[in-house]
mmCIF file of C-alpha atoms and ligand atoms in Angstrom:
data_model
loop_
_atom_site.group_PDB
_atom_site.id
_atom_site.type_symbol
_atom_site.label_atom_id
_atom_site.label_comp_id
_atom_site.label_asym_id
_atom_site.label_seq_id
_atom_site.Cartn_x
_atom_site.Cartn_y
_atom_site.Cartn_z
ATOM 1 C CA UNK A 641 -18.078 -69.590 21.744
ATOM 2 C CA UNK A 642 -16.658 -66.034 21.368
ATOM 3 C CA UNK A 643 -20.041 -64.439 20.640
ATOM 4 C CA UNK A 644 -21.528 -63.555 24.004
ATOM 5 C CA UNK A 645 -24.901 -62.435 25.317
ATOM 6 C CA UNK A 646 -26.743 -59.316 24.234
ATOM 7 C CA UNK A 647 -25.434 -56.153 25.881
ATOM 8 C CA UNK A 648 -27.765 -53.689 24.116
ATOM 9 C CA UNK A 649 -30.918 -55.005 22.487
ATOM 10 C CA UNK A 650 -32.338 -53.836 19.174
ATOM 11 C CA UNK A 651 -35.290 -52.320 21.047
ATOM 12 C CA UNK A 652 -32.982 -50.279 23.280
ATOM 13 C CA UNK A 653 -30.975 -49.207 20.228
ATOM 14 C CA UNK A 654 -34.066 -48.121 18.325
ATOM 15 C CA UNK A 655 -35.432 -46.075 21.243
ATOM 16 C CA UNK A 656 -32.123 -44.383 21.970
ATOM 17 C CA UNK A 657 -31.331 -43.588 18.331
ATOM 18 C CA UNK A 658 -34.764 -42.009 17.851
ATOM 19 C CA UNK A 659 -34.278 -39.717 20.844
ATOM 20 C CA UNK A 660 -30.717 -38.862 19.867
ATOM 21 C CA UNK A 661 -31.690 -38.145 16.258
ATOM 22 C CA UNK A 662 -34.451 -35.762 17.249
ATOM 23 C CA UNK A 663 -32.164 -34.013 19.746
ATOM 24 C CA UNK A 664 -29.422 -33.549 17.124
ATOM 25 C CA UNK A 665 -31.851 -32.387 14.454
ATOM 26 C CA UNK A 666 -33.149 -29.679 16.788
ATOM 27 C CA UNK A 667 -29.720 -28.627 18.097
ATOM 28 C CA UNK A 668 -28.054 -27.990 14.769
ATOM 29 C CA UNK A 669 -28.891 -24.469 13.561
ATOM 30 C CA UNK A 670 -30.996 -23.986 10.434
ATOM 31 C CA UNK A 671 -29.125 -24.315 7.175
ATOM 32 C CA UNK A 672 -27.726 -27.093 5.062
ATOM 33 C CA UNK A 673 -26.942 -30.218 7.049
ATOM 34 C CA UNK A 674 -24.515 -32.740 5.648
ATOM 35 C CA UNK A 675 -24.102 -36.073 7.424
ATOM 36 C CA UNK A 676 -20.881 -38.014 6.943
ATOM 37 C CA UNK A 677 -20.935 -41.604 8.117
ATOM 38 C CA UNK A 678 -17.760 -43.570 8.655
ATOM 39 C CA UNK A 679 -17.765 -46.911 6.890
ATOM 40 C CA UNK A 680 -18.417 -49.586 7.532
ATOM 41 C CA UNK A 681 -19.110 -49.705 11.254
ATOM 42 C CA UNK A 682 -21.408 -46.671 11.499
ATOM 43 C CA UNK A 683 -23.565 -47.646 8.533
ATOM 44 C CA UNK A 684 -26.463 -49.134 10.479
ATOM 45 C CA UNK A 685 -26.421 -46.386 13.108
ATOM 46 C CA UNK A 686 -26.256 -43.671 10.452
ATOM 47 C CA UNK A 687 -29.216 -44.871 8.403
ATOM 48 C CA UNK A 688 -31.368 -45.044 11.537
ATOM 49 C CA UNK A 689 -30.087 -41.726 12.904
ATOM 50 C CA UNK A 690 -30.662 -39.650 9.750
ATOM 51 C CA UNK A 691 -34.268 -40.762 9.583
ATOM 52 C CA UNK A 692 -34.783 -39.543 13.151
ATOM 53 C CA UNK A 693 -33.315 -36.065 12.535
ATOM 54 C CA UNK A 694 -36.664 -34.653 11.442
ATOM 55 C CA UNK A 695 -35.051 -32.452 8.819
ATOM 56 C CA UNK A 696 -33.489 -32.637 5.403
ATOM 57 C CA UNK A 697 -29.867 -33.765 5.200
ATOM 58 C CA UNK A 698 -27.466 -34.809 2.510
ATOM 59 C CA UNK A 699 -25.272 -37.836 2.974
ATOM 60 C CA UNK A 700 -21.611 -38.651 2.475
ATOM 61 C CA UNK A 701 -19.255 -41.389 3.528
ATOM 62 C CA UNK A 702 -15.705 -41.641 4.715
ATOM 63 C CA UNK A 703 -13.805 -44.873 5.219
ATOM 64 C CA UNK A 704 -11.589 -44.953 8.282
ATOM 65 C CA UNK A 705 -9.564 -47.985 9.137
ATOM 66 C CA UNK A 706 -7.455 -48.144 12.255
ATOM 67 C CA UNK A 707 -7.966 -51.769 13.068
ATOM 68 C CA UNK A 708 -6.096 -54.628 11.555
ATOM 69 C CA UNK A 709 -7.869 -57.811 12.364
ATOM 70 C CA UNK A 710 -7.838 -57.889 16.136
ATOM 71 C CA UNK A 711 -9.537 -56.130 18.982
ATOM 72 C CA UNK A 712 -6.661 -53.676 19.480
ATOM 73 C CA UNK A 713 -6.245 -50.503 17.460
ATOM 74 C CA UNK A 714 -3.159 -50.392 15.258
ATOM 75 C CA UNK A 715 -2.822 -46.691 16.099
ATOM 76 C CA UNK A 716 -2.613 -45.499 12.521
ATOM 77 C CA UNK A 717 -5.776 -44.181 10.898
ATOM 78 C CA UNK A 718 -6.185 -44.553 7.144
ATOM 79 C CA UNK A 719 -8.828 -42.357 5.480
ATOM 80 C CA UNK A 720 -10.498 -42.736 2.100
ATOM 81 C CA UNK A 721 -12.649 -39.775 1.251
ATOM 82 C CA UNK A 722 -13.829 -40.092 -2.309
ATOM 83 C CA UNK A 723 -17.517 -40.148 -1.260
ATOM 84 C CA UNK A 724 -17.618 -37.398 1.368
ATOM 85 C CA UNK A 725 -19.884 -35.190 -0.761
ATOM 86 C CA UNK A 726 -19.758 -31.401 -0.372
ATOM 87 C CA UNK A 727 -18.921 -30.344 3.207
ATOM 88 C CA UNK A 728 -17.969 -26.756 2.323
ATOM 89 C CA UNK A 729 -20.284 -24.148 3.858
ATOM 90 C CA UNK A 730 -22.560 -26.729 5.486
ATOM 91 C CA UNK A 731 -23.188 -27.909 9.020
ATOM 92 C CA UNK A 732 -21.472 -31.285 9.288
ATOM 93 C CA UNK A 733 -22.556 -34.178 11.432
ATOM 94 C CA UNK A 734 -19.906 -36.895 11.568
ATOM 95 C CA UNK A 735 -21.395 -40.237 12.561
ATOM 96 C CA UNK A 736 -19.124 -42.968 13.875
ATOM 97 C CA UNK A 737 -19.735 -46.291 15.525
ATOM 98 C CA UNK A 738 -17.431 -46.181 18.539
ATOM 99 C CA UNK A 739 -15.122 -43.684 20.157
ATOM 100 C CA UNK A 740 -12.444 -45.752 21.847
ATOM 101 C CA UNK A 741 -8.951 -44.200 21.906
ATOM 102 C CA UNK A 742 -10.463 -41.293 19.936
ATOM 103 C CA UNK A 743 -7.790 -41.414 17.271
ATOM 104 C CA UNK A 744 -10.237 -42.232 14.476
ATOM 105 C CA UNK A 745 -12.727 -39.480 15.282
ATOM 106 C CA UNK A 746 -9.917 -36.959 15.694
ATOM 107 C CA UNK A 747 -8.367 -37.868 12.332
ATOM 108 C CA UNK A 748 -11.761 -37.768 10.586
ATOM 109 C CA UNK A 749 -12.885 -34.430 12.027
ATOM 110 C CA UNK A 750 -9.511 -32.798 11.422
ATOM 111 C CA UNK A 751 -9.438 -33.855 7.809
ATOM 112 C CA UNK A 752 -13.029 -32.696 7.257
ATOM 113 C CA UNK A 753 -12.351 -29.262 8.761
ATOM 114 C CA UNK A 754 -9.941 -28.702 5.887
ATOM 115 C CA UNK A 755 -13.015 -28.629 3.600
ATOM 116 C CA UNK A 756 -14.266 -25.468 5.352
ATOM 117 C CA UNK A 757 -17.637 -26.608 6.699
ATOM 118 C CA UNK A 758 -19.811 -24.132 8.607
ATOM 119 C CA UNK A 759 -19.633 -26.313 11.724
ATOM 120 C CA UNK A 760 -18.640 -29.848 12.730
ATOM 121 C CA UNK A 761 -20.496 -32.005 15.232
ATOM 122 C CA UNK A 762 -19.937 -35.639 16.069
ATOM 123 C CA UNK A 763 -22.288 -38.445 17.033
ATOM 124 C CA UNK A 764 -21.194 -41.916 18.055
ATOM 125 C CA UNK A 765 -23.283 -44.928 18.895
ATOM 126 C CA UNK A 766 -20.945 -46.081 21.669
ATOM 127 C CA UNK A 767 -18.456 -44.302 23.892
ATOM 128 C CA UNK A 768 -15.676 -46.139 25.719
ATOM 129 C CA UNK A 769 -14.236 -43.379 27.943
ATOM 130 C CA UNK A 770 -11.816 -45.747 29.716
ATOM 131 C CA UNK A 771 -9.525 -45.946 26.715
ATOM 132 C CA UNK A 772 -9.378 -42.342 25.505
ATOM 133 C CA UNK A 773 -5.962 -41.183 24.302
ATOM 134 C CA UNK A 774 -6.733 -38.426 21.805
ATOM 135 C CA UNK A 775 -8.022 -35.054 23.014
ATOM 136 C CA UNK A 776 -11.547 -35.413 21.660
ATOM 137 C CA UNK A 777 -15.005 -36.243 22.950
ATOM 138 C CA UNK A 778 -18.067 -36.864 20.813
ATOM 139 C CA UNK A 779 -20.858 -34.271 21.029
ATOM 140 C CA UNK A 780 -23.521 -36.978 21.088
ATOM 141 C CA UNK A 781 -23.111 -40.491 22.507
ATOM 142 C CA UNK A 782 -25.752 -43.206 22.245
ATOM 143 C CA UNK A 783 -24.445 -45.542 24.934
ATOM 144 C CA UNK A 784 -21.450 -45.413 27.265
ATOM 145 C CA UNK A 785 -19.850 -48.775 28.012
ATOM 146 C CA UNK A 786 -16.830 -50.159 29.874
ATOM 147 C CA UNK A 787 -13.679 -51.330 28.145
ATOM 148 C CA UNK A 788 -15.221 -54.411 26.557
ATOM 149 C CA UNK A 789 -15.332 -55.537 22.940
ATOM 150 C CA UNK A 790 -18.739 -55.660 21.318
ATOM 151 C CA UNK A 791 -20.145 -56.704 17.941
ATOM 152 C CA UNK A 792 -23.419 -56.351 16.025
ATOM 153 C CA UNK A 793 -25.503 -53.471 14.587
ATOM 154 C CA UNK A 794 -22.594 -52.610 12.288
ATOM 155 C CA UNK A 795 -19.756 -53.432 14.681
ATOM 156 C CA UNK A 796 -17.468 -56.212 13.546
ATOM 157 C CA UNK A 797 -14.760 -58.531 14.626
ATOM 158 C CA UNK A 798 -12.616 -59.266 11.580
ATOM 159 C CA UNK A 799 -15.549 -58.244 9.285
ATOM 160 C CA UNK A 800 -17.908 -60.692 10.965
ATOM 161 C CA UNK A 801 -21.069 -60.157 13.053
ATOM 162 C CA UNK A 802 -21.934 -56.722 11.583
ATOM 163 C CA UNK A 803 -25.381 -57.861 10.497
ATOM 164 C CA UNK A 804 -26.558 -58.965 13.959
ATOM 165 C CA UNK A 805 -29.524 -56.777 14.986
ATOM 166 C CA UNK A 806 -28.461 -56.532 18.648
ATOM 167 C CA UNK A 807 -25.123 -55.562 20.203
ATOM 168 C CA UNK A 808 -23.356 -58.497 21.835
ATOM 169 C CA UNK A 809 -20.392 -59.049 24.128
ATOM 170 C CA UNK A 810 -17.502 -60.628 22.270
ATOM 171 C CA UNK A 811 -14.344 -62.315 23.467
ATOM 172 C CA UNK A 812 -12.100 -63.734 20.776
HETATM 173 P P1 LIG B 1410 -10.401 -45.414 18.080
HETATM 174 O O1 LIG B 1410 -9.674 -44.796 16.952
HETATM 175 O O2 LIG B 1410 -9.503 -46.152 19.032
HETATM 176 O O3 LIG B 1410 -11.354 -44.500 18.797
HETATM 177 O O4 LIG B 1410 -11.208 -46.604 17.473
HETATM 178 C C1 LIG B 1410 -12.447 -46.492 17.020
HETATM 179 C C2 LIG B 1410 -12.749 -47.619 16.064
HETATM 180 O O5 LIG B 1410 -12.290 -48.877 16.590
HETATM 181 C C3 LIG B 1410 -14.221 -47.752 15.909
HETATM 182 O O6 LIG B 1410 -14.695 -46.938 14.870
HETATM 183 C C4 LIG B 1410 -14.387 -49.224 15.641
HETATM 184 O O7 LIG B 1410 -14.260 -49.464 14.250
HETATM 185 C C5 LIG B 1410 -13.231 -49.889 16.340
HETATM 186 N N1 LIG B 1410 -13.674 -50.453 17.626
HETATM 187 C C6 LIG B 1410 -13.356 -50.018 18.865
HETATM 188 N N2 LIG B 1410 -13.950 -50.766 19.809
HETATM 189 C C7 LIG B 1410 -14.682 -51.697 19.145
HETATM 190 C C8 LIG B 1410 -15.552 -52.765 19.580
HETATM 191 O O8 LIG B 1410 -15.815 -53.010 20.769
HETATM 192 N N3 LIG B 1410 -16.129 -53.505 18.585
HETATM 193 C C9 LIG B 1410 -15.908 -53.270 17.262
HETATM 194 N N4 LIG B 1410 -15.120 -52.271 16.816
HETATM 195 C C10 LIG B 1410 -14.501 -51.506 17.747
HETATM 196 MG MG1 LIG B 1411 -14.779 -47.839 12.669
#
């Protein structure tokens, strides 16, 4: 059975995301805030996080795919940005599910900077510092974990297990 035990429960997730959301909402200077969530992994995290910000924000989406269908990154990051909204002149908060090698977050933030936002900040649900290759760290990290593969609360293995409410260990 590849699906393992719960690593982070839905209760822990809810508590942490509420704290993180409030902290981010207070830290970003006044002005227009535009949140860009990376699909599909960060969807669940993003909808919980934006409701904890305590301030008005507009919403956009970017699709980043670096994974084929395994647990190892392919290295190449493909971006689809037709629904990013209007980043120009606004404070941007990029929300991603996991920072692993960092290649995805680096590619996403670099491409968004080209739209001339006022500022760019990043929030990730999970940080895996052991595997960092790109020169980037997220500004806000929900949970830091070891180099293990996890699924649930938006995170998938081959498009499966995203809808699980808790985050589980997974070994294919
Ligand atoms: P990076 O470009 O190596 O930082 O990869 C980040 C992306 O890899 C994340 O946005 C996830 O989509 C995927 N990823 C990395 N680790 C996991 C995991 O443990 N479970 C599910 N997806 C993962
Ligand atoms: Mg992803």
